Coordinates of C-alpha atoms and ligand atoms in Angstrom, one line a residue:
Chain F
X345 CA 117.5 104.8 160.5
X346 CA 120.7 102.8 161.0
X347 CA 123.8 104.7 160.2
X348 CA 127.0 102.8 160.4
X349 CA 130.5 103.5 159.2
X350 CA 130.1 101.8 155.8
X351 CA 126.9 103.8 155.1
X352 CA 128.6 107.1 156.2
X353 CA 131.5 106.4 153.9
X354 CA 129.1 105.7 151.0
X355 CA 127.3 109.0 151.5
X356 CA 130.6 110.9 151.9
X357 CA 131.8 109.3 148.7
X358 CA 128.6 110.2 146.8
X359 CA 128.7 113.8 148.0
X360 CA 132.3 114.1 146.9
X361 CA 131.5 112.6 143.5
X362 CA 128.7 115.1 142.9
X363 CA 130.8 118.0 144.2
X364 CA 133.5 117.0 141.7
X365 CA 130.9 116.7 139.0
X366 CA 129.6 120.2 139.8
X367 CA 133.1 121.7 139.8
X368 CA 133.9 120.1 136.5
X369 CA 131.2 122.2 134.9
X370 CA 133.7 125.1 135.0
X371 CA 136.3 123.4 132.8
X372 CA 134.3 121.1 130.5
X373 CA 133.6 122.1 127.0
X374 CA 130.1 122.0 125.5
X375 CA 130.5 118.4 124.1
X376 CA 131.5 117.0 127.4
X377 CA 128.9 119.0 129.2
X378 CA 126.3 117.3 127.0
X379 CA 127.7 113.9 127.7
X380 CA 127.6 114.7 131.4
X381 CA 124.1 115.9 131.2
X382 CA 122.9 112.7 129.5
X383 CA 124.7 110.7 132.0
X384 CA 123.2 112.6 135.0
X385 CA 119.8 112.2 133.3
X386 CA 120.1 108.4 132.9
X387 CA 121.4 108.1 136.5
X388 CA 118.4 110.0 137.8
X389 CA 116.1 107.7 135.9
X390 CA 118.1 104.6 137.1
X391 CA 117.9 105.8 140.8
X392 CA 114.2 106.4 140.4
X393 CA 113.5 103.0 138.8
X394 CA 115.7 101.3 141.4
X395 CA 113.2 102.0 144.1
X396 CA 110.3 100.1 142.5
X397 CA 112.4 97.7 140.4
X398 CA 115.3 97.1 142.7
X399 CA 114.2 97.5 146.3
X400 CA 110.7 96.4 145.8
X401 CA 111.4 94.0 143.0
X402 CA 108.5 94.9 140.7
X403 CA 109.3 94.6 137.0
X404 CA 108.1 98.1 136.2
X405 CA 108.5 98.9 132.5
X406 CA 106.9 102.4 132.7
X407 CA 109.9 104.6 133.6
X408 CA 109.5 106.4 130.3
X409 CA 105.8 107.0 131.0
X410 CA 106.8 109.0 134.0
X411 CA 109.6 110.7 132.1
X412 CA 107.2 111.6 129.2
X413 CA 104.4 112.7 131.5
X414 CA 106.9 115.0 133.2
X415 CA 108.3 116.3 129.9
X416 CA 104.8 117.1 128.6
X417 CA 103.5 118.5 131.9
X418 CA 106.5 120.8 132.2
X419 CA 106.4 121.6 128.5
X420 CA 102.8 122.5 128.4
X421 CA 103.1 124.6 131.6
X422 CA 106.1 126.5 130.1
X423 CA 104.3 127.0 126.8
X424 CA 101.5 128.5 128.8
X425 CA 103.8 130.9 130.4
X426 CA 104.8 129.2 133.7
X427 CA 108.4 130.0 134.6
X428 CA 110.9 127.2 133.9
X429 CA 111.8 126.2 137.4
X430 CA 108.2 126.4 138.6
X431 CA 107.2 124.2 135.6
X432 CA 109.6 121.5 136.9
X433 CA 107.8 121.4 140.2
X434 CA 104.4 121.3 138.4
X435 CA 105.7 118.4 136.4
X436 CA 106.8 116.6 139.6
X437 CA 103.3 117.1 141.0
X438 CA 101.7 115.8 137.9
X439 CA 104.1 112.8 138.1
X440 CA 102.8 112.2 141.6
X441 CA 99.2 112.2 140.6
X442 CA 99.9 110.1 137.5
X443 CA 101.8 107.5 139.6
X444 CA 98.8 107.2 141.9
X445 CA 96.4 106.9 139.0
X446 CA 98.6 104.2 137.4
X447 CA 99.8 102.5 140.5
X448 CA 96.6 101.9 142.4
X449 CA 95.2 99.6 139.7
X450 CA 98.5 98.1 138.5
X451 CA 100.0 97.4 141.8
X452 CA 97.3 94.8 142.5
X453 CA 98.9 92.8 139.7
X454 CA 102.1 90.7 140.0
X455 CA 105.0 89.5 137.8
X456 CA 104.3 89.3 134.1
X457 CA 100.9 90.9 134.4
X458 CA 102.3 93.9 136.2
X459 CA 105.1 94.2 133.6
X460 CA 102.7 94.0 130.7
X461 CA 100.4 96.6 132.3
X462 CA 103.3 99.0 132.8
X463 CA 104.6 98.7 129.3
X464 CA 101.2 99.2 127.9
X465 CA 101.1 102.5 129.7
X466 CA 103.9 103.7 127.5
X467 CA 102.0 102.8 124.3
X468 CA 98.8 104.4 125.5
X469 CA 100.4 107.6 126.6
X470 CA 102.3 107.9 123.3
X471 CA 99.0 107.6 121.4
X472 CA 97.3 110.1 123.6
X473 CA 100.2 112.5 123.0
X474 CA 100.0 111.8 119.3
X475 CA 96.3 112.5 119.1
X476 CA 95.5 115.2 121.7
X477 CA 96.6 118.0 119.3
X478 CA 95.3 121.0 121.2
X479 CA 97.2 120.1 124.4
X480 CA 100.3 118.3 123.2
X481 CA 100.8 119.6 119.6
X482 CA 100.2 116.0 118.4
X483 CA 102.7 114.2 116.2
X484 CA 104.2 117.5 115.2
X485 CA 105.5 118.1 118.6
X486 CA 105.5 120.9 121.2
X487 CA 107.9 123.9 121.2
X488 CA 109.0 125.3 124.5
X489 CA 110.5 128.8 125.2
X490 CA 114.3 128.6 124.7
X491 CA 116.4 129.1 127.7
X492 CA 118.2 132.5 127.3
X493 CA 122.0 132.7 127.2
X494 CA 125.0 131.6 125.2
X495 CA 125.3 127.9 124.2
X496 CA 128.0 127.4 126.8
X497 CA 126.0 129.1 129.6
X498 CA 122.8 127.1 128.7
X499 CA 124.8 123.9 128.5
X500 CA 126.4 124.5 131.9
X501 CA 123.0 125.5 133.4
X502 CA 121.2 122.3 132.4
X503 CA 124.2 120.2 133.3
X504 CA 124.1 121.5 136.8
X505 CA 120.3 121.2 136.9
X506 CA 120.4 117.5 135.9
X507 CA 123.3 116.9 138.3
X508 CA 121.3 118.5 141.1
X509 CA 118.3 116.2 140.3
X510 CA 120.6 113.1 140.2
X511 CA 121.9 114.2 143.6
X512 CA 118.4 114.4 145.0
X513 CA 117.6 110.9 143.5
X514 CA 120.8 109.6 145.1
X515 CA 119.9 111.1 148.5
X516 CA 116.4 109.7 148.3
X517 CA 117.8 106.3 147.6
X518 CA 120.2 106.5 150.5
X519 CA 117.3 107.4 152.8
X520 CA 115.2 104.6 151.4
X521 CA 118.0 102.1 151.9
X522 CA 118.3 102.8 155.6
X523 CA 114.8 103.5 156.8
X524 CA 111.9 101.2 157.6
X525 CA 110.3 102.2 154.4
X526 CA 113.1 100.7 152.3
X527 CA 113.4 97.7 154.7
X528 CA 109.7 97.1 154.1
X529 CA 110.2 97.2 150.4
X530 CA 112.9 94.6 150.6
X531 CA 110.5 92.4 152.6
X532 CA 107.8 92.9 150.0
X533 CA 110.3 91.9 147.3
X534 CA 110.8 88.6 148.9
X535 CA 107.4 87.6 150.3
X536 CA 104.3 89.8 150.3
X537 CA 102.3 87.5 152.5
X538 CA 105.1 87.3 155.1
X539 CA 105.5 91.1 154.8
X540 CA 101.8 91.7 155.8
X541 CA 102.1 89.1 158.6
X542 CA 104.8 91.2 160.3
X543 CA 102.5 94.3 160.0
X544 CA 103.7 96.0 156.8
X545 CA 100.9 97.8 155.0
X546 CA 102.0 96.2 151.7
X547 CA 99.7 98.1 149.4
X548 CA 100.5 101.5 150.9
X549 CA 104.2 100.8 150.7
X550 CA 104.0 99.7 147.1
X551 CA 102.0 102.8 146.1
X552 CA 104.5 104.9 148.0
X553 CA 107.5 103.5 146.2
X554 CA 105.7 103.9 142.8
X555 CA 105.0 107.6 143.7
X556 CA 108.6 108.3 144.6
X557 CA 109.7 106.7 141.3
X558 CA 107.1 108.7 139.4
X559 CA 108.0 112.0 140.9
X560 CA 111.7 111.7 140.2
X561 CA 111.0 110.4 136.7
X562 CA 108.6 113.2 135.9
X563 CA 111.1 115.9 137.2
X564 CA 113.8 114.4 135.0
X565 CA 111.5 114.6 132.0
X566 CA 110.6 118.2 132.7
X567 CA 114.3 119.3 132.9
X568 CA 115.0 117.4 129.7
X569 CA 112.1 119.1 127.9
X570 CA 113.3 122.6 129.0
X571 CA 116.8 121.7 127.8
X572 CA 115.9 120.5 124.3
X573 CA 113.1 123.0 124.0
X574 CA 111.1 120.7 121.8
X575 CA 109.3 117.4 122.6
X576 CA 107.5 115.0 120.4
X577 CA 105.6 111.7 121.3
X578 CA 108.2 109.2 120.0
X579 CA 111.0 111.0 121.8
X580 CA 109.2 111.5 125.2
X581 CA 107.7 108.0 125.2
X582 CA 110.6 106.1 123.8
X583 CA 110.0 102.4 124.2
X584 CA 113.7 101.4 124.0
X585 CA 114.5 103.6 127.0
X586 CA 111.9 102.0 129.1
X587 CA 113.8 98.7 128.7
X588 CA 117.3 100.3 128.8
X589 CA 116.8 101.8 132.3
X590 CA 116.1 98.5 134.0
X591 CA 119.0 96.9 132.1
X592 CA 121.4 99.6 133.4
X593 CA 120.3 99.0 137.0
X594 CA 120.6 95.3 136.6
X595 CA 124.1 95.8 135.2
X596 CA 125.0 97.9 138.3
X597 CA 123.1 96.1 141.0
X598 CA 119.4 96.2 141.9
X599 CA 118.4 97.5 145.3
X600 CA 121.8 99.0 146.0
X601 CA 122.8 102.7 146.5
X602 CA 125.5 102.9 143.8
X603 CA 124.2 100.2 141.4
X604 CA 122.2 102.7 139.3
X605 CA 125.3 105.0 139.0
X606 CA 127.7 102.1 138.1
X607 CA 125.1 100.7 135.7
X608 CA 124.3 104.0 134.0
X609 CA 128.0 104.9 133.5
X610 CA 129.0 101.4 132.2
X611 CA 126.0 101.1 129.9
X612 CA 126.8 104.5 128.3
X613 CA 130.4 103.5 127.9
X614 CA 129.5 100.2 126.4
X615 CA 126.9 101.8 124.1
X616 CA 129.3 104.5 122.9
X617 CA 131.9 101.8 122.1
X618 CA 129.4 99.8 120.2
X619 CA 128.2 102.8 118.3
X620 CA 131.6 103.9 117.4
X621 CA 133.1 100.7 116.2
X622 CA 130.2 98.5 115.1
X623 CA 128.0 101.0 113.4
X624 CA 126.3 98.3 111.3
X625 CA 125.8 95.9 114.1
X626 CA 124.9 98.1 117.0
X627 CA 121.4 97.0 117.7
X628 CA 122.3 93.3 117.5
X629 CA 125.3 93.8 119.8
X630 CA 123.2 95.9 122.3
X631 CA 120.7 93.0 122.4
X632 CA 123.5 90.7 123.2
X633 CA 124.7 93.0 126.0
X634 CA 121.2 93.0 127.4
X635 CA 120.9 89.2 127.4
X636 CA 124.4 88.8 128.9
X637 CA 123.5 91.2 131.7
X638 CA 120.3 89.4 132.5
X639 CA 121.8 85.9 132.3
X640 CA 125.2 86.4 134.0
X641 CA 124.6 89.2 136.3
X642 CA 121.3 88.8 138.0
X643 CA 122.7 90.4 141.1
X644 CA 124.6 93.2 139.3
X645 CA 128.2 94.2 139.6
X646 CA 127.7 95.4 143.2
X647 CA 126.1 92.1 144.1
X648 CA 129.1 90.1 142.9
X649 CA 132.0 88.8 145.0
X650 CA 135.3 87.5 143.6
X651 CA 134.2 84.0 144.6
X652 CA 131.1 84.4 142.4
X653 CA 133.2 85.5 139.4
X654 CA 135.4 82.5 139.7
X655 CA 132.5 80.2 140.2
X656 CA 130.8 81.7 137.2
X657 CA 133.4 80.1 134.9
X658 CA 132.8 76.7 136.4
X659 CA 129.0 76.5 136.7
X660 CA 126.7 79.4 135.8
X661 CA 123.8 79.6 138.1
X662 CA 124.4 81.3 141.4
X663 CA 122.3 84.0 142.9
X664 CA 124.1 84.7 146.1
X665 CA 121.7 85.7 148.8
X666 CA 121.9 89.4 149.4
X667 CA 123.1 90.0 152.9
X668 CA 123.0 93.6 153.9
X669 CA 125.2 95.9 155.8
X670 CA 122.6 96.2 158.5
X671 CA 123.3 92.7 159.7
X672 CA 127.0 92.9 159.3
X673 CA 127.2 96.1 161.3
X674 CA 125.3 94.7 164.2
X675 CA 128.0 92.2 165.1
Chain O
X880 CA 95.2 79.8 186.5
X881 CA 93.3 82.9 186.9
X882 CA 91.1 83.8 184.0
X883 CA 90.1 87.4 183.2
X884 CA 86.4 87.8 182.7
X885 CA 86.7 89.1 179.2
X886 CA 88.4 86.9 176.6
X887 CA 91.3 88.1 174.6
X888 CA 89.9 86.5 171.5
X889 CA 86.4 85.3 170.8
X890 CA 85.1 83.5 167.8
X891 CA 81.4 83.7 167.2
X892 CA 80.1 81.0 164.8
X893 CA 82.9 81.5 162.4
X894 CA 82.6 79.6 159.1
X895 CA 84.6 79.4 155.9
X896 CA 83.5 77.8 152.7
X897 CA 85.8 76.6 149.9
X898 CA 83.7 75.8 146.9
X899 CA 80.8 74.6 149.0
X900 CA 82.9 72.7 151.4
X901 CA 83.0 73.9 155.0
X902 CA 86.7 74.1 155.8
X903 CA 85.7 75.8 159.1
X904 CA 82.2 75.1 160.2
X905 CA 80.4 77.3 162.8
X906 CA 83.3 77.5 165.3
X907 CA 82.8 79.4 168.5
X908 CA 85.7 79.8 170.9
X909 CA 87.0 82.0 173.7
X910 CA 90.7 82.4 174.6
X911 CA 91.8 84.1 177.8
X912 CA 94.9 86.0 178.7
X913 CA 98.0 83.9 179.3
X914 CA 96.5 80.6 178.6
X915 CA 97.9 77.9 176.3
X916 CA 95.3 76.2 174.2
X917 CA 95.9 73.2 172.1
X918 CA 94.2 72.9 168.7
X919 CA 94.3 69.4 167.3
X920 CA 92.6 67.4 164.7
X921 CA 93.4 65.1 161.7
X922 CA 94.9 66.4 158.5
X923 CA 92.5 68.7 156.7
X924 CA 90.4 69.3 159.8
X925 CA 90.7 73.1 159.2
X926 CA 93.3 74.1 161.8
X927 CA 95.4 76.2 159.5
X928 CA 92.3 77.7 157.9
X929 CA 91.1 78.8 161.3
X930 CA 94.5 80.5 161.9
X931 CA 94.2 82.2 158.5
X932 CA 90.8 83.5 159.3
X933 CA 91.8 84.9 162.7
X934 CA 94.9 86.6 161.2
X935 CA 93.0 88.0 158.3
X936 CA 94.7 86.0 155.5
X937 CA 91.4 84.6 154.6
X938 CA 88.0 86.3 154.9
X939 CA 85.3 84.6 156.9
X940 CA 82.2 83.4 155.0
X941 CA 80.1 84.1 158.1
X942 CA 80.6 84.8 161.8
X943 CA 82.6 87.3 163.8
X944 CA 86.1 87.4 165.2
X945 CA 86.5 89.6 168.3
X946 CA 89.9 90.6 169.6
X947 CA 90.1 92.7 172.8
X948 CA 86.4 93.4 172.6
X949 CA 86.7 94.8 169.1
X950 CA 85.6 93.1 165.9
X951 CA 88.5 92.3 163.6
X952 CA 86.5 90.3 161.2
X953 CA 87.0 92.5 158.2
X954 CA 90.4 94.0 159.0
X955 CA 93.5 93.6 156.8
X956 CA 96.3 91.2 157.9
X957 CA 98.8 94.0 158.6
X958 CA 96.3 95.8 160.9
X959 CA 95.6 92.6 162.8
X960 CA 99.3 92.0 163.1
X961 CA 99.8 95.6 164.5
X962 CA 96.9 95.1 166.9
X963 CA 98.8 92.2 168.5
X964 CA 98.0 88.9 166.8
X965 CA 101.0 87.0 165.5
X966 CA 101.1 83.6 163.8
X967 CA 103.7 81.3 162.5
X968 CA 103.2 79.6 159.1
X969 CA 103.0 75.8 158.9
X970 CA 104.8 76.2 155.6
X971 CA 107.6 78.5 156.8
X972 CA 107.7 81.9 155.0
X973 CA 111.1 83.5 155.7
X974 CA 112.4 86.5 153.9
X975 CA 114.9 84.1 152.2
X976 CA 117.4 86.7 151.0
X977 CA 117.6 88.5 154.3
X978 CA 119.7 87.4 157.2
X979 CA 118.2 85.7 160.2
X980 CA 118.6 89.0 162.2
X981 CA 116.9 91.0 159.5
X982 CA 114.0 88.6 159.4
X983 CA 113.4 89.1 163.1
X984 CA 113.9 92.8 162.9
X985 CA 111.0 92.9 160.4
X986 CA 108.7 91.7 163.1
X987 CA 110.0 94.2 165.6
X988 CA 109.8 97.2 163.3
X989 CA 106.2 97.2 162.0
X990 CA 104.0 95.3 164.4
X991 CA 106.4 95.9 167.3
X992 CA 106.3 99.7 166.5
X993 CA 110.0 100.2 166.9
X994 CA 112.6 102.3 165.1
X995 CA 115.4 100.5 163.2
X996 CA 117.9 100.7 166.0
X997 CA 115.6 99.6 168.8
X998 CA 114.2 96.9 166.5
X999 CA 117.7 95.5 166.1
X1000 CA 118.2 95.2 169.8
X1001 CA 114.8 93.6 170.3
X1002 CA 115.6 91.2 167.4
X1003 CA 118.8 90.1 169.1
X1004 CA 117.0 89.6 172.3
X1005 CA 114.4 87.4 170.6
X1006 CA 117.2 85.4 168.8
X1007 CA 118.9 84.8 172.1
X1008 CA 115.6 83.6 173.6
X1009 CA 115.0 81.2 170.7
X1010 CA 118.7 80.1 170.7
X1011 CA 119.4 81.3 167.1
X1012 CA 121.7 84.2 168.1
X1013 CA 124.8 82.4 166.7
X1014 CA 123.1 82.2 163.3
X1015 CA 122.1 85.8 163.1
X1016 CA 124.2 86.7 160.1
X1017 CA 123.3 83.7 158.0
X1018 CA 120.9 84.1 155.1
X1019 CA 117.5 82.7 156.2
X1020 CA 117.5 80.5 153.1
X1021 CA 120.5 78.5 154.4
X1022 CA 118.8 77.5 157.7
X1023 CA 117.8 73.9 158.3
X1024 CA 114.1 73.3 158.6
X1025 CA 114.0 73.1 162.4
X1026 CA 115.8 76.4 162.6
X1027 CA 113.5 78.0 160.1
X1028 CA 110.6 77.0 162.3
X1029 CA 112.3 78.7 165.2
X1030 CA 112.9 81.7 163.1
X1031 CA 109.2 81.9 162.5
X1032 CA 108.8 81.9 166.3
X1033 CA 111.5 84.5 166.9
X1034 CA 109.9 86.7 164.2
X1035 CA 106.5 86.5 165.8
X1036 CA 107.8 87.2 169.3
X1037 CA 109.5 90.3 168.1
X1038 CA 106.1 91.6 167.1
X1039 CA 105.1 92.0 170.8
X1040 CA 101.9 90.0 170.3
X1041 CA 99.1 89.5 172.8
X1042 CA 98.0 86.4 171.0
X1043 CA 100.4 84.0 169.3
X1044 CA 99.3 81.1 167.1
X1045 CA 101.9 78.4 166.5
X1046 CA 101.0 76.3 163.5
X1047 CA 103.1 73.1 163.9
X1048 CA 106.1 75.0 165.0
X1049 CA 107.8 71.9 166.4
X1050 CA 107.6 69.7 163.4
X1051 CA 111.0 68.4 162.4
X1052 CA 112.6 68.9 165.8
X1053 CA 114.3 66.0 167.6
X1054 CA 113.3 65.0 171.1
X1055 CA 115.7 67.2 173.1
X1056 CA 114.9 70.1 170.9
X1057 CA 111.2 69.6 171.6
X1058 CA 111.8 69.7 175.3
X1059 CA 113.6 72.9 174.8
X1060 CA 110.8 74.3 172.7
X1061 CA 108.3 73.3 175.4
X1062 CA 110.2 75.3 177.9
X1063 CA 110.4 78.2 175.5
X1064 CA 106.7 78.2 174.9
X1065 CA 105.9 78.0 178.6
X1066 CA 108.0 81.0 179.4
X1067 CA 106.4 83.0 176.6
X1068 CA 103.0 82.2 178.1
X1069 CA 104.3 83.2 181.5
X1070 CA 104.7 86.8 180.2
X1071 CA 100.9 86.9 179.7
X1072 CA 100.8 86.1 176.0
X1073 CA 97.9 83.9 175.0
X1074 CA 99.1 80.9 172.9
X1075 CA 97.4 78.6 170.5
X1076 CA 99.4 75.5 169.9
X1077 CA 98.6 73.5 166.8
X1078 CA 100.4 70.2 166.9
X1079 CA 100.4 66.6 165.7
X1080 CA 102.8 65.7 168.4
X1081 CA 100.5 64.9 171.3
X1082 CA 103.4 64.9 173.7
X1083 CA 103.7 68.7 173.1
X1084 CA 100.0 69.3 173.5
X1085 CA 99.7 67.4 176.8
X1086 CA 102.8 69.0 178.2
X1087 CA 101.7 72.6 177.3
X1088 CA 98.0 73.0 177.0
X1089 CA 95.6 73.0 179.9
X1090 CA 92.7 73.2 177.5
X1091 CA 92.4 71.6 174.1
X1092 CA 90.0 72.0 171.2
X1093 CA 89.5 69.2 168.7
X1094 CA 88.5 70.1 165.2
X1095 CA 87.1 67.6 162.7
X1096 CA 85.7 68.4 159.3
X1097 CA 86.0 72.0 160.3
X1098 CA 83.7 71.8 163.4
X1099 CA 84.6 71.7 167.1
X1100 CA 84.3 67.9 167.9
X1101 CA 85.4 68.2 171.5
X1102 CA 86.7 70.9 173.9
X1103 CA 87.8 70.9 177.5
X1104 CA 90.8 70.2 179.8
X1105 CA 93.4 68.4 177.7
X1106 CA 93.5 65.3 179.9
X1107 CA 89.7 64.8 179.5
X1108 CA 89.7 65.5 175.8
X1109 CA 92.6 63.1 175.3
X1110 CA 90.7 60.4 177.1
X1111 CA 87.5 60.9 175.2
X1112 CA 87.2 57.6 173.3
X1113 CA 85.1 59.3 170.7
X1114 CA 87.9 61.8 170.0
X1115 CA 90.6 59.1 169.9
X1116 CA 88.9 56.7 167.7
X1117 CA 86.9 58.9 165.4
X1118 CA 89.1 62.0 165.2
X1119 CA 92.6 60.9 165.7
X1120 CA 92.3 57.5 164.1
X1121 CA 93.3 54.1 165.4
X1122 CA 97.0 54.2 164.6
X1123 CA 97.3 57.6 166.1
X1124 CA 95.6 56.5 169.3
X1125 CA 98.1 53.7 169.7
X1126 CA 101.1 55.9 169.0
X1127 CA 99.7 58.4 171.5
X1128 CA 99.2 55.7 174.1
X1129 CA 102.8 54.5 173.6
X1130 CA 104.5 57.9 173.7
X1131 CA 102.5 60.0 176.1
X1132 CA 102.0 57.8 179.1
X1133 CA 98.5 59.2 179.5
X1134 CA 96.2 56.2 180.0
X1135 CA 93.9 55.8 177.0
X1136 CA 90.4 54.6 177.5
X1137 CA 89.6 51.9 174.9
X1138 CA 86.1 52.0 173.5
X1139 CA 84.1 48.9 174.0
Ligands
ATP338 N1 92.9 78.0 149.8 C1 92.1 76.9 149.8 N2 91.3 76.6 148.7 C2 90.5 75.5 148.8 N3 90.5 74.6 149.8 C3 91.3 74.8 150.8 C4 92.1 75.9 150.9 N4 92.8 75.9 152.0 C5 92.4 74.8 152.7 N5 91.5 74.1 152.0 C6 90.8 72.9 152.4 O1 90.3 73.1 153.6 C7 90.4 72.0 154.5 C8 91.1 72.3 155.7 O2 92.5 72.5 155.5 P1 93.5 73.0 156.5 O3 94.8 73.3 155.8 O4 93.0 74.1 157.3 O5 93.7 71.7 157.5 P2 94.7 71.5 158.7 O6 93.8 71.1 159.8 O7 95.6 72.6 158.9 O8 95.5 70.2 158.2 P3 97.0 69.8 158.4 O9 97.0 69.1 159.7 O10 97.3 68.9 157.3 O11 97.8 71.0 158.4 C9 91.1 70.9 153.6 O12 90.1 70.1 153.1 C10 91.8 71.7 152.5 O13 91.9 71.0 151.4
MG339 MG1 97.6 72.9 158.8

């Protein structure tokens, strides 16, 4: 693990940010606590997706499969009498198994085939949840035990729980970024053949990344299910979300530590703005945002330099090679 | 040259078929520790395919590949790399969006079995050896072709290999760079690494290889001390072609026997 000053500063900044977030819970009212919880949830999902989508560069469109599996696993466990916190761990475990089950066949595919396979998993799972009435409650949905306490207390509790999970996802990302596992994923992103030539067990690494993403995604889903105390298939396996998460990470910067955070926050702000002022147009405008992000910001906000921004207005096609801190710090 | 009794690498009747065509046809070979072996033959002779078979990128249709007394015939490329076989790609395969240093680090980490920090030190050492140290922070995609070839070499060296297969690693270099490369390859071999040099530049082969293997249509057409193989009229005419023979005679200074 290479730890230099830039990295230490990043970690310190992140820890400070989360500490501030946790302290804010004492003063925020219920509305802002809810906004904060949603934001923390999206950032967890973004950090989770970033491992497979950003570091490894696989266009995984199954983030919501993990989320939904976690929501149902946690929900079913809780409905069967498992304590809430334990149910979250159960959900994370189910997420691990599911990621293995999905990853082992799908990670043999590449590019479009992989993307289509992953997005199909969302549709299949939603149908399963819709039809397996005894287990999932079918289309009617599944009720979970309601977390005891006043609305303020409950709001604060789930805000802190989500924030805690986002912090874990942040730490996992930081570790991936600096260890040979993450380095290997970056090699795989660029050239799988060359990666195996230097001795990387490409398939094992790919499955490992997929599992990390799956575990974090499922844990997020489980906390969400406990919070809303009711889940239904179209909510747990929301096809729009499975597209939105990658767009957020692209907006912020794929394969970077803070990209998911920046992307998540700016996307939520953009979306709120669009919702508030362009009620009749919002889906069209959101589509426009998505296209703009993909076209103009292939490297994300964190991948941009001022030079790129100026150049953008002249000619629009520059993907600056990503040079990392590892190399810079070695000089 | 003292040869150990057991070969580092042994090929036993290795063949590879592509849609019924023998790209590699019943090749048997032995390579010994620290020797430099030339592998030559016309375009399409099967040289690159043979490297791909040894390094596990292609599976053999029949035959056995034995490295260090152990069969690696069915092993995965990353396992073979970790066992100590490194190769460069004729069509260079850098990690384009990583820096030169990071490319070489990749070799040092996984096959070289090093932690990130030690890998960086090893990578810098390999870059100094291949004279790329001044370019270490440049993205690999911005290197000129000759330097990309050297990057392949540096990356393979960082893997701590026991066998190194160089697939036209000197193509695109100018004359003085080639002299430098020859020195480099010699000093690599001096450390005990077995080297296979695939080259179209006969000057490099004659300067480096004591022993040369000639492939033609996938099969071994001739094998022996480089001087003898080079003088073999059959090899020159039939396997290297007339033009090639002339160019070789002009540039190498090795007398060429003309067939009657
Ligand atoms: N993946 C493949 N599929 C089908 N045929 C192939 C494949 N790879 C190589 N071949 C064929 O096998 C034969 C040997 O090719 P190879 O690349 O090994 O030759 P080479 O000796 O390296 O030639 P060169 O000097 O041009 O590099 C050629 O006829 C080639 O067309
Ligand atoms: Mg070749």
